[in-house]
Every structure is written in C-alpha cells, then in structure tokens.
C-alpha positions as a printed NumPy array, in Angstrom:
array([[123.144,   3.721, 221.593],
       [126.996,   4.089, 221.898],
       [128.821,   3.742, 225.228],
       [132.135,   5.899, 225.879],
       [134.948,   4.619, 228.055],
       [137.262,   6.858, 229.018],
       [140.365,   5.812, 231.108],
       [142.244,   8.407, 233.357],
       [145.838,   7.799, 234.112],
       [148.052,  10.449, 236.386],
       [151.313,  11.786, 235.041],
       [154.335,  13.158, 237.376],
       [156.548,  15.352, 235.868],
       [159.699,  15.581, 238.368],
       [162.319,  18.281, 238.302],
       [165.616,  17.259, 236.681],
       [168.863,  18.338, 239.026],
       [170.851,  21.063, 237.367],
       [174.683,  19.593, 237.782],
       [177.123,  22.04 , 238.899],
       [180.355,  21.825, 240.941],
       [183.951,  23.571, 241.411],
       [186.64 ,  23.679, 241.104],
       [186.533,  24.572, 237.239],
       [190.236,  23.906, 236.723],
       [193.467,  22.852, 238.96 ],
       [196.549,  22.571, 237.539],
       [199.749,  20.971, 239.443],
       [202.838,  18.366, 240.055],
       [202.064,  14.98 , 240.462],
       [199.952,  14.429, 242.794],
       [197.809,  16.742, 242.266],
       [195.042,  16.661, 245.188],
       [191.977,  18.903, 245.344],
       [188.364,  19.158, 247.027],
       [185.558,  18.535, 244.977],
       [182.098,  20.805, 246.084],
       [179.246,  19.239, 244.29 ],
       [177.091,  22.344, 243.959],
       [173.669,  20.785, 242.159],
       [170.061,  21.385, 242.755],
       [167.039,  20.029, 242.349],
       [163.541,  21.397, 243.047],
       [161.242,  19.857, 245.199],
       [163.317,  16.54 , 245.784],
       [166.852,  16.245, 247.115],
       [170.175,  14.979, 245.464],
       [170.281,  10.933, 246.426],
       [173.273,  10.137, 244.9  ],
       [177.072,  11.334, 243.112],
       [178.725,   9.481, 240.645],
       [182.025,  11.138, 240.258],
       [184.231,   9.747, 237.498],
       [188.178,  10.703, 235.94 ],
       [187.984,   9.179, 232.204],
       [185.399,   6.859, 233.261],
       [186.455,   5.477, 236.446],
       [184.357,   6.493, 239.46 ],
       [186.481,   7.663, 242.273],
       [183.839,   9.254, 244.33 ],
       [180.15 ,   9.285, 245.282],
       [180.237,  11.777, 248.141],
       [178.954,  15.759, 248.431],
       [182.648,  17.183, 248.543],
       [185.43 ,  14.319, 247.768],
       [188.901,  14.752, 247.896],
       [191.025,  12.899, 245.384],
       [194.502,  12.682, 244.029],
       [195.599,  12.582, 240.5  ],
       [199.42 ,  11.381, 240.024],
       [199.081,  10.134, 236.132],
       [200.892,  13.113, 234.207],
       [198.09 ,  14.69 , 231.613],
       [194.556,  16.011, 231.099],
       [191.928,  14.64 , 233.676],
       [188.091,  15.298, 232.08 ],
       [185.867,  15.357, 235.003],
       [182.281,  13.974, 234.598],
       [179.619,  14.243, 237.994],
       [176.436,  12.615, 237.514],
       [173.883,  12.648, 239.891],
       [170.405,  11.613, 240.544],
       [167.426,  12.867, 241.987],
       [165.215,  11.669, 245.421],
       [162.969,  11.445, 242.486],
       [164.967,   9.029, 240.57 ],
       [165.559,  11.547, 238.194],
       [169.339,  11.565, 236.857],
       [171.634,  14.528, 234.813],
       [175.761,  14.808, 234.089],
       [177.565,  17.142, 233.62 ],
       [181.312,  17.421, 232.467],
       [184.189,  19.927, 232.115],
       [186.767,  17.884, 229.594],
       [190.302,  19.722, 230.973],
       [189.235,  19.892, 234.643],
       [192.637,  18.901, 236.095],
       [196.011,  18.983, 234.768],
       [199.112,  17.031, 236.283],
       [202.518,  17.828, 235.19 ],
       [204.988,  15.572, 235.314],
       [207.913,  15.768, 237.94 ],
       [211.363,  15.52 , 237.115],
       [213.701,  12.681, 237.473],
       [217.034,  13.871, 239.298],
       [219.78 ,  11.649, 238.358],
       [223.49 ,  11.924, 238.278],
       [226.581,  10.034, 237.84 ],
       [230.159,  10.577, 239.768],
       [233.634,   9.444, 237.635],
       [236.194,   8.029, 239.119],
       [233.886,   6.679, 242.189],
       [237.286,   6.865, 244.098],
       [239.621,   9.133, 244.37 ],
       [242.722,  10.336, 246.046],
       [244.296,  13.355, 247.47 ],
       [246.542,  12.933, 244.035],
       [243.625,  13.033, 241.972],
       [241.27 ,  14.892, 243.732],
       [239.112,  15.428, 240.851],
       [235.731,  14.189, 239.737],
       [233.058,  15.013, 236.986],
       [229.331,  15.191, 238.271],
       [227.782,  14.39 , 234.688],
       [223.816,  14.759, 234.577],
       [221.426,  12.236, 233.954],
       [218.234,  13.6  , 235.086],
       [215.055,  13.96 , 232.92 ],
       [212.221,  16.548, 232.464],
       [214.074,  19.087, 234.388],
       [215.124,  22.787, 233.763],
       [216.486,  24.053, 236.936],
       [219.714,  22.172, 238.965],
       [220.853,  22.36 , 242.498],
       [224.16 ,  20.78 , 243.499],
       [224.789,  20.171, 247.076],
       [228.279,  19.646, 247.667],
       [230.509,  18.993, 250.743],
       [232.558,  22.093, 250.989],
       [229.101,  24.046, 251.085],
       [229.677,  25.388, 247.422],
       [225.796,  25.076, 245.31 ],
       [226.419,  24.496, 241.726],
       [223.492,  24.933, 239.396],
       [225.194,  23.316, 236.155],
       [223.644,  20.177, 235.146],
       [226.866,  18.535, 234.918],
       [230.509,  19.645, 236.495],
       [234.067,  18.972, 237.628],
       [234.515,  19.351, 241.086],
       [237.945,  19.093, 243.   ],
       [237.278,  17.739, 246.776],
       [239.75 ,  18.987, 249.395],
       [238.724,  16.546, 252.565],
       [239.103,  12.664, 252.984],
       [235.813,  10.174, 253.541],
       [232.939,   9.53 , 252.158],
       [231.086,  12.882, 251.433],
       [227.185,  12.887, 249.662],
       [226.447,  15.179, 247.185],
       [222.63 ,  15.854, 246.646],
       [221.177,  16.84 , 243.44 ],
       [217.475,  18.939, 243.728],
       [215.845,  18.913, 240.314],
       [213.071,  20.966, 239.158],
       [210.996,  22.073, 236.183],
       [209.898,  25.386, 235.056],
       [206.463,  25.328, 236.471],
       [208.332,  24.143, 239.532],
       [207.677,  20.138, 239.93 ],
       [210.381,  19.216, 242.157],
       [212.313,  15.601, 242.452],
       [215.742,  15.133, 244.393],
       [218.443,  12.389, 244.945],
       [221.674,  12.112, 246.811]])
C-alpha cells in the first residue's frame, strides 16, 4: 500500500504601485525650484515610502517635496516607491528639469581716475554667457552696448551698474 503526502503552502500575490508624478518637465535659471506631487497608487495597500533621487542622489522621501536645482544642465528624475505591502516600483523621466546657466556681469572702467580735463572713460565688457546689456550710469543715460566710452560731466565718486542677461532671460548684475 502507498501513502501520499501532500503539503499545502499559501501564496500572496500583492499589488505592485503604479509610479506616477508631475511635473513632467521644468525648465529655468539657476535655481531652479519646483514642487514635486507624487501621484502613485497601489491597490489594496498604501504607499509606505518615496525615494526621490536627481542622478542618483536622494533629495527627498516625502508625498510632494520641494527642491532646488542650481547645477547648470539636464536633471533625470527617478521616484521609487514601495508598497504597505513591501512591494517596490521606479519610475523615471531622464530630462525632467533643465537649469540654464546665469550670466556673469562683469566690467572694467579705464583710467579709474579722471579729471574734469579728461573727462573720459571706456566701460569695456567682461561679462560671460550673456546676450542682453544694461548700463546704469550717473547722468541717468542706459546704454545697452556691451562695452562704451562715456564722458562724465559731475565731480565724486559716481557707480555705474551693469544688469546682464541671457536670451531665455537668466539675469546676473554688478555695480
């Protein structure tokens, strides 16, 4: 006579989360700061947990982070998150944020003195990155020449500011 054993085990199957969350793109000047809105779901269990990471470095693990991105370039978000359950899923989009670089408004003034003889000076620019130029100078006059002469009529010590920007209109100033 032959015996049979037979051994019953239970399997769980769990819902995996679907991974979704906005924005889809942002685009801007360093910084560049946006809200996060983790959208995922998960039947029958809960979300537990965020992992929210910029090339691989977490900088989040909340529903709706803010963050700030200041490096100039192409920032791939990737969200991972897991499951009351335990169970986990990612998702990524590669070009989610893009930070432009600002401009760097510089500008040199020669002679550094001058004299009602020799009024005269040449604003010559030395700014990077940027497209668009506004001189302020002390009679009121706005040049928007990157570099210029300019003949002052009044004694002292007068500052001249210089706002800088780019096309997509990143901004940077110095006086």
């Amino acid at each position: 006579v032959s015996q049979s054993r037979y051994h019953t085990q239970t399997l769980t199957l769990f819902d995996m989360p679907q991974v979704a969350f906005s924005p889809m793109q942002s685009e801007g000047c360093s910084p560049t700061c946006l809200t996060f809105n983790d959208q995922s779901t998960v039947q029958n269990a809960s979300i537990a947990s965020r992992d929210w990471q910029d090339n691989g470095q977490s900088f989040a693990s909340t529903a709706q982070p803010y963050a700030c991105f200041s490096s100039p370039g192409i920032h791939p978000i990737h969200l991972t998150v897991t499951s009351s359950d335990g169970c986990t899923a990612s998702s990524a989009v590669p070009a989610l944020v893009e930070v432009y670089p600002n401009p760097i408004a510089s500008f040199g003034i020669t002679p550094q003195q001058v004299s009602n003889a020799a009024p005269e000076v040449t604003i010559a620019d030395n700014s990077q990155f940027g497209t668009q130029y506004m001189y302020f100078l002390p009679d009121g006059s706005i040049p928007t020449e990157p570099s210029f002469s300019y003949r002052n009529s009044d004694t002292g010590t007068h500052c001249i500011q210089l706002i800088l920007s780019t096309d997509i209109g990143c901004l940077d100033s110095v006086s």
